[in-house]
PDB file of C-alpha atoms in Angstrom:
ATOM      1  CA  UNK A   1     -23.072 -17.715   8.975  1.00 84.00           C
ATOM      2  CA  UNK A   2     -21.387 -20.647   8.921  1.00 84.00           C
ATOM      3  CA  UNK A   3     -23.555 -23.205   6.816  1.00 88.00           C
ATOM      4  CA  UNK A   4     -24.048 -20.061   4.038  1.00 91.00           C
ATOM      5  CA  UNK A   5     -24.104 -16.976   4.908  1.00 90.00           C
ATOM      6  CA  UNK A   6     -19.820 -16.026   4.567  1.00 89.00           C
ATOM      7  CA  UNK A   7     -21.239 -16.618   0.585  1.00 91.00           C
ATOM      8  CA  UNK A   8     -23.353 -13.460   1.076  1.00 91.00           C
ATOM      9  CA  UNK A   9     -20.174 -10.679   0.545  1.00 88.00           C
ATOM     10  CA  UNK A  10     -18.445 -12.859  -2.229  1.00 89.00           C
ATOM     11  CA  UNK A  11     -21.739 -12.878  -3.897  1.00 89.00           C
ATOM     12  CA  UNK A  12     -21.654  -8.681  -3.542  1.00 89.00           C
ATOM     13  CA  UNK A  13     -18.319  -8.848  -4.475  1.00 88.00           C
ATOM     14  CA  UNK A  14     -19.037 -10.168  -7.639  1.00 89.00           C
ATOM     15  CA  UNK A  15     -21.440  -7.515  -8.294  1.00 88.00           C
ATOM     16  CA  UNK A  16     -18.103  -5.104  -8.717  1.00 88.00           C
ATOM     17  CA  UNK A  17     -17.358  -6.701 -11.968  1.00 89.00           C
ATOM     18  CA  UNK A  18     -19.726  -5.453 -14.348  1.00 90.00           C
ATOM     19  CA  UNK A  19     -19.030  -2.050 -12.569  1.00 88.00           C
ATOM     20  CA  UNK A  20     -15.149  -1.803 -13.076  1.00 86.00           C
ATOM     21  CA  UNK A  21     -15.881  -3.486 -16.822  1.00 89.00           C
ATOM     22  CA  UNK A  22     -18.188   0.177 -17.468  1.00 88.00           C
ATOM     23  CA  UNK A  23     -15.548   2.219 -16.029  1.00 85.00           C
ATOM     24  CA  UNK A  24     -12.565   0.797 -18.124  1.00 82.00           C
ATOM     25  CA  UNK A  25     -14.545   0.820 -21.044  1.00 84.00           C
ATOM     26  CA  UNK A  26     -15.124   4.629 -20.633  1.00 80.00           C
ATOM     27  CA  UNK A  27     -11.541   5.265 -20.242  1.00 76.00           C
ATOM     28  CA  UNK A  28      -9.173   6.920 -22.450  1.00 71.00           C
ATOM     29  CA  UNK A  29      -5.506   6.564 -22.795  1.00 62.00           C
ATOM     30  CA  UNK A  30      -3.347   9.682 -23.002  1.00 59.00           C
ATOM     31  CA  UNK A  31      -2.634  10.086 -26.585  1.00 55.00           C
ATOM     32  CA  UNK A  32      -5.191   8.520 -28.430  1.00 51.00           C
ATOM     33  CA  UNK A  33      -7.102  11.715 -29.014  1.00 50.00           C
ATOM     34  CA  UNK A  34      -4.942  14.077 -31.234  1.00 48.00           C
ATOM     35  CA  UNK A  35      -5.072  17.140 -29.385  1.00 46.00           C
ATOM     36  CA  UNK A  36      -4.523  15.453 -26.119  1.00 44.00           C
ATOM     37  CA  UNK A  37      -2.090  13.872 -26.235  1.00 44.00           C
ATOM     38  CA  UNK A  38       0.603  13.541 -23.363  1.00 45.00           C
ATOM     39  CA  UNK A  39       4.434  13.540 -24.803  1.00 45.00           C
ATOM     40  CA  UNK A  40       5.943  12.665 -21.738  1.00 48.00           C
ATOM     41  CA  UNK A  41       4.332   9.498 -21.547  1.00 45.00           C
ATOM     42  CA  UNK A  42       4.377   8.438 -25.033  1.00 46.00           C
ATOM     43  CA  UNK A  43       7.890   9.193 -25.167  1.00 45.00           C
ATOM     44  CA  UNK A  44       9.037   7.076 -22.058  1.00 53.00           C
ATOM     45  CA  UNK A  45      11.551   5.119 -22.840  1.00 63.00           C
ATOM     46  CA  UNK A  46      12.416   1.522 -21.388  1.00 68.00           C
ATOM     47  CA  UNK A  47      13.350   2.076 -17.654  1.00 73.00           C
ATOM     48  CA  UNK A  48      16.561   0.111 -16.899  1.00 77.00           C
ATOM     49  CA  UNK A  49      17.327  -2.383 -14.322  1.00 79.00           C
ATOM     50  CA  UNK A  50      17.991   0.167 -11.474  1.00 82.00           C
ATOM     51  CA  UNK A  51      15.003   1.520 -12.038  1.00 82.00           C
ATOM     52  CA  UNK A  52      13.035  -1.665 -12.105  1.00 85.00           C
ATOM     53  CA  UNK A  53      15.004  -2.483  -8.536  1.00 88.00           C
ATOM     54  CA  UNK A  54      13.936   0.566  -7.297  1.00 88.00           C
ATOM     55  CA  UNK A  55       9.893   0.129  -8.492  1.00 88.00           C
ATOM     56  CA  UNK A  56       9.638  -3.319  -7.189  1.00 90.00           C
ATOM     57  CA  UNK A  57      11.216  -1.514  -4.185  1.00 91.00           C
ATOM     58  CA  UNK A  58       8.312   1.049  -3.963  1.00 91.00           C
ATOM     59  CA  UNK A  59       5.696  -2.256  -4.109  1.00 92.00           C
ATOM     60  CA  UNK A  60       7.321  -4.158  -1.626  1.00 93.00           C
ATOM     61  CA  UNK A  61       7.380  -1.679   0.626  1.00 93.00           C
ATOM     62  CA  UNK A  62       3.672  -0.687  -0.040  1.00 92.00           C
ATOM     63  CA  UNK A  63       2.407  -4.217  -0.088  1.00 93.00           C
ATOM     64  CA  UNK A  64       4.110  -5.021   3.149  1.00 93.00           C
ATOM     65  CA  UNK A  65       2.566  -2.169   5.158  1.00 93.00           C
ATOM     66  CA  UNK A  66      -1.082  -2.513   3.599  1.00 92.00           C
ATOM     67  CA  UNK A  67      -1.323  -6.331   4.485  1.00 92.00           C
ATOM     68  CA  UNK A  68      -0.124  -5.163   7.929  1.00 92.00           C
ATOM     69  CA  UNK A  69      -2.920  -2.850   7.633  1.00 91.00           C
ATOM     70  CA  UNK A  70      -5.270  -5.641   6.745  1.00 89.00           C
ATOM     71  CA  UNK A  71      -3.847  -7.789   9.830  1.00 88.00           C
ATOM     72  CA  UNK A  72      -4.741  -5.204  12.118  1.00 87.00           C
ATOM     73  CA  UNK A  73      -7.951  -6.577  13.391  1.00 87.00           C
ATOM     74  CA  UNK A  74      -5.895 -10.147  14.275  1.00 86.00           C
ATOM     75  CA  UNK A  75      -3.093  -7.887  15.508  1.00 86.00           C
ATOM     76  CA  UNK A  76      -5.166  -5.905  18.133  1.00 87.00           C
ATOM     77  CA  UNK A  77      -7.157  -9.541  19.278  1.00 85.00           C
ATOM     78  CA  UNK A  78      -4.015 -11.547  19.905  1.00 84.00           C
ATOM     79  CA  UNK A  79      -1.154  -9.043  19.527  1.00 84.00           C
ATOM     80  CA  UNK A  80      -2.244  -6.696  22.088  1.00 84.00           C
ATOM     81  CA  UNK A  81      -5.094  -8.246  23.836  1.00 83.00           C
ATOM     82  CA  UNK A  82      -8.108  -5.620  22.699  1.00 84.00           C
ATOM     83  CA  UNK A  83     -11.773  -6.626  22.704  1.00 82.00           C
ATOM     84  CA  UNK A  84     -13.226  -7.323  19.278  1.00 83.00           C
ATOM     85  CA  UNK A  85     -15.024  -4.188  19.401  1.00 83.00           C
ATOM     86  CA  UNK A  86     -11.989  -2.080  18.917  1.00 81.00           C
ATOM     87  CA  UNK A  87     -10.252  -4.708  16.827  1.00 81.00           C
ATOM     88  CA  UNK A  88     -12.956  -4.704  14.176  1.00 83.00           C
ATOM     89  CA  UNK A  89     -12.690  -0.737  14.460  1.00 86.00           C
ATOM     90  CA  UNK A  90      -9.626  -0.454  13.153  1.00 86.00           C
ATOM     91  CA  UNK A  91     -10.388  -1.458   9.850  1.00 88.00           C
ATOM     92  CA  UNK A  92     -12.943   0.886   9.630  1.00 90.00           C
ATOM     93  CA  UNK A  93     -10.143   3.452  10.718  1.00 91.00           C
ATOM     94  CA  UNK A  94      -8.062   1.861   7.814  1.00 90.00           C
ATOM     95  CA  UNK A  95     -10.860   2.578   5.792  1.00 90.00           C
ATOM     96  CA  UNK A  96     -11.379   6.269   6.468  1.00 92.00           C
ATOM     97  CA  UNK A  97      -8.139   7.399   7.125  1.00 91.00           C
ATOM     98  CA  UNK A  98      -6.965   5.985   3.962  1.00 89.00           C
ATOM     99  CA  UNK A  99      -9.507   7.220   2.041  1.00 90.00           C
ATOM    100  CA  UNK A 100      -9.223  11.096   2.645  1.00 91.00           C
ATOM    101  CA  UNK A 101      -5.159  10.143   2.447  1.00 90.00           C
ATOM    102  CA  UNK A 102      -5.518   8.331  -1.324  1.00 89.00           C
ATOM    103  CA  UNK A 103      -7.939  11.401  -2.337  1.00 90.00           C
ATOM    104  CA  UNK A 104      -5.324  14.112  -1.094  1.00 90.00           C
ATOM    105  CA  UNK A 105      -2.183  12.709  -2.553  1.00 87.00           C
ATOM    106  CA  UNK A 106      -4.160  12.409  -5.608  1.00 85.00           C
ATOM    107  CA  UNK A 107      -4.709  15.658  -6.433  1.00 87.00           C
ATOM    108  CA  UNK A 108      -1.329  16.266  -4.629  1.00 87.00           C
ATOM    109  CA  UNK A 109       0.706  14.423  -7.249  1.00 83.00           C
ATOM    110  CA  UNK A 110      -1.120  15.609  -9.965  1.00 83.00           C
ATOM    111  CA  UNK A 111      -0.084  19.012  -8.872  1.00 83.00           C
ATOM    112  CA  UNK A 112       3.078  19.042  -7.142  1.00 81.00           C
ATOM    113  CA  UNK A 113       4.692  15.745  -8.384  1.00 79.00           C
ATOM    114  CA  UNK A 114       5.260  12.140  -7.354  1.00 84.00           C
ATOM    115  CA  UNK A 115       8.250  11.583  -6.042  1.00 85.00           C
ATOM    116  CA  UNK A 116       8.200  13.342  -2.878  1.00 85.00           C
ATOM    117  CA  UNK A 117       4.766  12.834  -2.190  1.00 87.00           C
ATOM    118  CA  UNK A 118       6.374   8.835  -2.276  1.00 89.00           C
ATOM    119  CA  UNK A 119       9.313   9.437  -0.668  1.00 90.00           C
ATOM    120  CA  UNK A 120       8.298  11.664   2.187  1.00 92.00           C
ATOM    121  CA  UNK A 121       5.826   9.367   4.109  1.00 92.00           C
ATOM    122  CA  UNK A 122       7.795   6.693   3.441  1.00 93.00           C
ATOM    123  CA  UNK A 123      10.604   7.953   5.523  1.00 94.00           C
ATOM    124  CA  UNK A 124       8.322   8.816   7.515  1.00 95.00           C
ATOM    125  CA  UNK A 125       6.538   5.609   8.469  1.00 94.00           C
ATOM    126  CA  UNK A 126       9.902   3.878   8.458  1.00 94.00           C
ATOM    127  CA  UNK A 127      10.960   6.066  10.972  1.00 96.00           C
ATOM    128  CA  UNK A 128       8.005   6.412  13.588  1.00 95.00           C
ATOM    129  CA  UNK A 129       6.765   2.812  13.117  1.00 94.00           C
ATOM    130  CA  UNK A 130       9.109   1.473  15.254  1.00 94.00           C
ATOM    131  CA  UNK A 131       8.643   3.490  18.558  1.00 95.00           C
ATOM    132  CA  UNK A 132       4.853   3.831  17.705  1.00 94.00           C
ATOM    133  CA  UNK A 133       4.274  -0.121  18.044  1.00 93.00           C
ATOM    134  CA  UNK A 134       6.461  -0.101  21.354  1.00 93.00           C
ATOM    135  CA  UNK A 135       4.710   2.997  22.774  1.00 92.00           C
ATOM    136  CA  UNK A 136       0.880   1.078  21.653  1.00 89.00           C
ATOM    137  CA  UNK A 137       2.792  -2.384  23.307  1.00 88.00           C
ATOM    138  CA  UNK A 138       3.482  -0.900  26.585  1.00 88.00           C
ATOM    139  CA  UNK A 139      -0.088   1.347  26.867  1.00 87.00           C
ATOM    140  CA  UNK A 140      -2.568  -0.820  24.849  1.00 86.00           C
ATOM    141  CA  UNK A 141      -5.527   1.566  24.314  1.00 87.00           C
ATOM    142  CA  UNK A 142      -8.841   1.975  21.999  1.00 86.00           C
ATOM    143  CA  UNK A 143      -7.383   5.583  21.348  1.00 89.00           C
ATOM    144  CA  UNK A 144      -4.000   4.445  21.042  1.00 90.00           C
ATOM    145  CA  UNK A 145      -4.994   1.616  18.961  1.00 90.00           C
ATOM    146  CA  UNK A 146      -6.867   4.020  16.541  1.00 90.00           C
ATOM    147  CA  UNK A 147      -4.278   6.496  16.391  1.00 93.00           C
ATOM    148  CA  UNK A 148      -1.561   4.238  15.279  1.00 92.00           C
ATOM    149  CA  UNK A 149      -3.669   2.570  12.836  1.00 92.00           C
ATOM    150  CA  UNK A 150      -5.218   5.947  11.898  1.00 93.00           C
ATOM    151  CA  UNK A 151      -1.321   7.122  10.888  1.00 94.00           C
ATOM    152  CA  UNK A 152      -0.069   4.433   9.067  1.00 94.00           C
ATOM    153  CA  UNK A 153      -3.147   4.044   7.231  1.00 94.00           C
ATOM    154  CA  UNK A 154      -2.374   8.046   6.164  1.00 94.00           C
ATOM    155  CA  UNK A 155       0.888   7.472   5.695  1.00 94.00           C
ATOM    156  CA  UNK A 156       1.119   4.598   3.336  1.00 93.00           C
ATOM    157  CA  UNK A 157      -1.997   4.880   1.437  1.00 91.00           C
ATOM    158  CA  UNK A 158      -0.750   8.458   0.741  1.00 90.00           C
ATOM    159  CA  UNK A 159       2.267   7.362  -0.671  1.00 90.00           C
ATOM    160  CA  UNK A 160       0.968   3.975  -2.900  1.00 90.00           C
ATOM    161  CA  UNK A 161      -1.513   6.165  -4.534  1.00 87.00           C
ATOM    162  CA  UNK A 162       1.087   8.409  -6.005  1.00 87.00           C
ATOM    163  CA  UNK A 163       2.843   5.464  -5.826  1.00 87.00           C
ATOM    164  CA  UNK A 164       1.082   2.901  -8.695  1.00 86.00           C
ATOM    165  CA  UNK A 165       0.428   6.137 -11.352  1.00 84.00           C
ATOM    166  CA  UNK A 166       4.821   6.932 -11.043  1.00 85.00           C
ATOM    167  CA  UNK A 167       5.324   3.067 -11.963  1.00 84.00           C
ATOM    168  CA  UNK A 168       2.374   2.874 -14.431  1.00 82.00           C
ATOM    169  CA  UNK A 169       4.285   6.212 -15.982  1.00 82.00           C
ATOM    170  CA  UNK A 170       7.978   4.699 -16.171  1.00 83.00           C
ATOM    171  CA  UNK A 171       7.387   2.475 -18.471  1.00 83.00           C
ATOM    172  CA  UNK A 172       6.336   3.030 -22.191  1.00 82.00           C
ATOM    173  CA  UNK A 173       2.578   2.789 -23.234  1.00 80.00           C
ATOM    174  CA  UNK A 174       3.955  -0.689 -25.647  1.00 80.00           C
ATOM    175  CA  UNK A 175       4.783  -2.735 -22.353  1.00 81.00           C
ATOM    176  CA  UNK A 176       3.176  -0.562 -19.480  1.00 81.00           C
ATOM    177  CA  UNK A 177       0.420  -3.306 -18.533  1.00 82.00           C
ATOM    178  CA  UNK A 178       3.417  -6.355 -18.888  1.00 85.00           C
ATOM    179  CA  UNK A 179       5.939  -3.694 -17.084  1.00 85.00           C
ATOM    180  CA  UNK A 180       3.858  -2.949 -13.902  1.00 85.00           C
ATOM    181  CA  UNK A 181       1.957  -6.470 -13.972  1.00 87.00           C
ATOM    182  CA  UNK A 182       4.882  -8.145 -13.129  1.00 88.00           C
ATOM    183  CA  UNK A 183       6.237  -5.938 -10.742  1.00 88.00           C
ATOM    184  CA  UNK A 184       2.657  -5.782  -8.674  1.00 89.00           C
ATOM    185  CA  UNK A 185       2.776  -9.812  -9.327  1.00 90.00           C
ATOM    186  CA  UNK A 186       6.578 -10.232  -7.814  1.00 90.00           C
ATOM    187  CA  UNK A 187       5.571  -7.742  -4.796  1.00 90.00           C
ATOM    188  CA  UNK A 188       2.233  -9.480  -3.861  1.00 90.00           C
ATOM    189  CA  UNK A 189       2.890 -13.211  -4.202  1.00 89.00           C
ATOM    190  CA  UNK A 190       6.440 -13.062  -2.360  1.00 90.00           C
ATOM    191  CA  UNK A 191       5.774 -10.321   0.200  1.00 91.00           C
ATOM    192  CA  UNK A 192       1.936  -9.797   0.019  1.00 87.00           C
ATOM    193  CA  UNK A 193       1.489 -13.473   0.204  1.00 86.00           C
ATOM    194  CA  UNK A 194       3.992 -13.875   2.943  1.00 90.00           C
ATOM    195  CA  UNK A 195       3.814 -10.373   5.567  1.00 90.00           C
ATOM    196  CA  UNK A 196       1.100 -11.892   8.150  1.00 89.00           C
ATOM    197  CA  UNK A 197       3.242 -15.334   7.979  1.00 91.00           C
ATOM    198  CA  UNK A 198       6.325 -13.214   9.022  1.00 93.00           C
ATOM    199  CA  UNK A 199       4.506 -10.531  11.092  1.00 91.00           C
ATOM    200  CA  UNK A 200       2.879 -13.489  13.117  1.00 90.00           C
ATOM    201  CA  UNK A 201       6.670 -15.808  13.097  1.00 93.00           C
ATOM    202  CA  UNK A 202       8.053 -12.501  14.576  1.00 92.00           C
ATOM    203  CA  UNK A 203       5.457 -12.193  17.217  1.00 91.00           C
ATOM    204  CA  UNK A 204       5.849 -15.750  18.209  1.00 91.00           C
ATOM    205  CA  UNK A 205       9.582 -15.759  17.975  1.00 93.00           C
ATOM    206  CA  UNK A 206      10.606 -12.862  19.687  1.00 92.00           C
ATOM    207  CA  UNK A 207       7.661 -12.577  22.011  1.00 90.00           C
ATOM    208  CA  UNK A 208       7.092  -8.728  21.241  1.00 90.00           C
ATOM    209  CA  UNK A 209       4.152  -7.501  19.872  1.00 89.00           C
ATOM    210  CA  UNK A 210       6.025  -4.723  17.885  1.00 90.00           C
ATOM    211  CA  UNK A 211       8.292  -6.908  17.074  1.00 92.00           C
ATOM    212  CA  UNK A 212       6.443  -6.558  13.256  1.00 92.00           C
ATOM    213  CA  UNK A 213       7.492  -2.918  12.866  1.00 92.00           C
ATOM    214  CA  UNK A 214      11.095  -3.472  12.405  1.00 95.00           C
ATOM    215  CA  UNK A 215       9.787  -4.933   9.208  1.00 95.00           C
ATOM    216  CA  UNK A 216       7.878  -2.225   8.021  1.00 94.00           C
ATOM    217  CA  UNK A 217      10.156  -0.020   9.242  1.00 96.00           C
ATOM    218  CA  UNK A 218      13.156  -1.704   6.772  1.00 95.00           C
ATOM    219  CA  UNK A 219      11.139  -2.147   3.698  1.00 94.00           C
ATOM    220  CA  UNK A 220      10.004   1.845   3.937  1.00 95.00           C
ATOM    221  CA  UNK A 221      13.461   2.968   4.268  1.00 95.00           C
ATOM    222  CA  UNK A 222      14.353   0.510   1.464  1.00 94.00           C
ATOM    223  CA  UNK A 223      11.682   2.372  -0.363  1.00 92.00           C
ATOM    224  CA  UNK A 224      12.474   5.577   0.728  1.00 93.00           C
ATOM    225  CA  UNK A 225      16.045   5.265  -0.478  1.00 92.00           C
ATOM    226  CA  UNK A 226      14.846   4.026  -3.688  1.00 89.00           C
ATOM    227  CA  UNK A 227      13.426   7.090  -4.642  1.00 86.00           C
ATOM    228  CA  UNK A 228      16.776   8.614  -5.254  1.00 85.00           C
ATOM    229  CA  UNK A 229      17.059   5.706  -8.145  1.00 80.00           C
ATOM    230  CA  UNK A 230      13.979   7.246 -10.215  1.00 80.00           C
ATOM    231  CA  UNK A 231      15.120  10.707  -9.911  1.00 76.00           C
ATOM    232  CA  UNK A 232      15.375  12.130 -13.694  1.00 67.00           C
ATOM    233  CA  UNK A 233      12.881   9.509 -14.765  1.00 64.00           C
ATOM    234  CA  UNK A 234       9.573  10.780 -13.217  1.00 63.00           C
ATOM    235  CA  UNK A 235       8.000  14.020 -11.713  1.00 58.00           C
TER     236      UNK A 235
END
């Protein structure tokens, strides 16, 4: 493993590419067929900076909590002191979890809207992380361990899938892939880049374990509250 074979799931990796080329070159954007075509989007005008604040707001807070996601495996190891068994585990949890979540508040926000579907669970999460991590701190379990993983995973992949098809909408077909590029750029190379740096200088500083959720707890509220900015804008 060490002399070659970490190559071996780069290699797979790479074996995506031609598959995601096939699937955008199938796509179609709303509009360009006649009868099809979706006013609402073609008709979105430029959002304005509140708005933008408010979006980058949204991908902070969803970047954040999915690299904390990611860290979970180091988390449980050194954090909390689990076996590797269970650390490993929870990003199959992650995996699950967040799958049946992204699938739901798909056809969720296609249905009932965006907005809420964002805003809900990110109140949520901002609220429970907190006394989650200290309850999983003082009684480190496999169950407990899953659980927490199991409802963040729900909560914030529920909410950034609703959340990345409200941004891609507020802006107008001329500048949507410039628009939300940027934003997703500014979110991931200044807080994705960053969130298992400050996680672990939390950790370290403070001593805690849960010491990390009062940052996912502030950048979900942050989001939370920036849902009343896109009000008017989006569904």
């Amino acid at each position: 493993m060490a002399e070659w074979g970490w190559r071996i799931p780069f290699a797979l990796g790479v074996l995506l590419l031609p598959v995601g080329l096939a699937l955008r070159a199938g796509l179609d954007e709303p509009g360009d067929r006649g009868g099809d075509r979706a006013p609402d989007v073609e008709t979105a005008r430029s959002p304005g900076s509140v708005a933008l604040a408010c979006a980058l707001a949204l991908l902070i807070a969803g970047t954040v909590s999915q690299y904390f996601l990611n860290y979970v495996t180091t988390y449980a190891l050194t954090a909390l002191g689990l076996g590797a068994r269970v650390s490993l585990l929870g990003t199959v949890v992650v995996g699950v979890a967040g799958a049946g979540a992204s699938f739901a508040a798909g056809r969720l926000s296609d249905t009932r809207g965006r907005l809420a579907l964002i805003a809900w669970p990110r109140l949520a999460l901002g609220l429970a992380v907190v006394p989650m991590l200290l309850a999983l701190r003082s009684h480190p379990s496999d169950t407990a361990f899953a659980l927490v993983v199991a409802i963040v995973a729900i909560l914030q992949l529920g909410s950034f899938s609703a959340s990345v098809v409200l941004l891609a909408e507020l802006f107008p077909r001329a500048m949507r892939a410039t628009g939300f590029g940027t934003l997703y750029a500014i979110a991931i190379s200044l807080f994705g880049g960053t969130a298992q740096i400050v996680f672990t200088a939390l950790i370290h500083t403070t001593g805690d374990p849960a010491s990390p959720a009062w940052y996912l707890a502030a950048v979900n509220l942050l989001a939370a509250a920036s849902c009343l900015g896109l009000r008017g804008r989006v569904s």
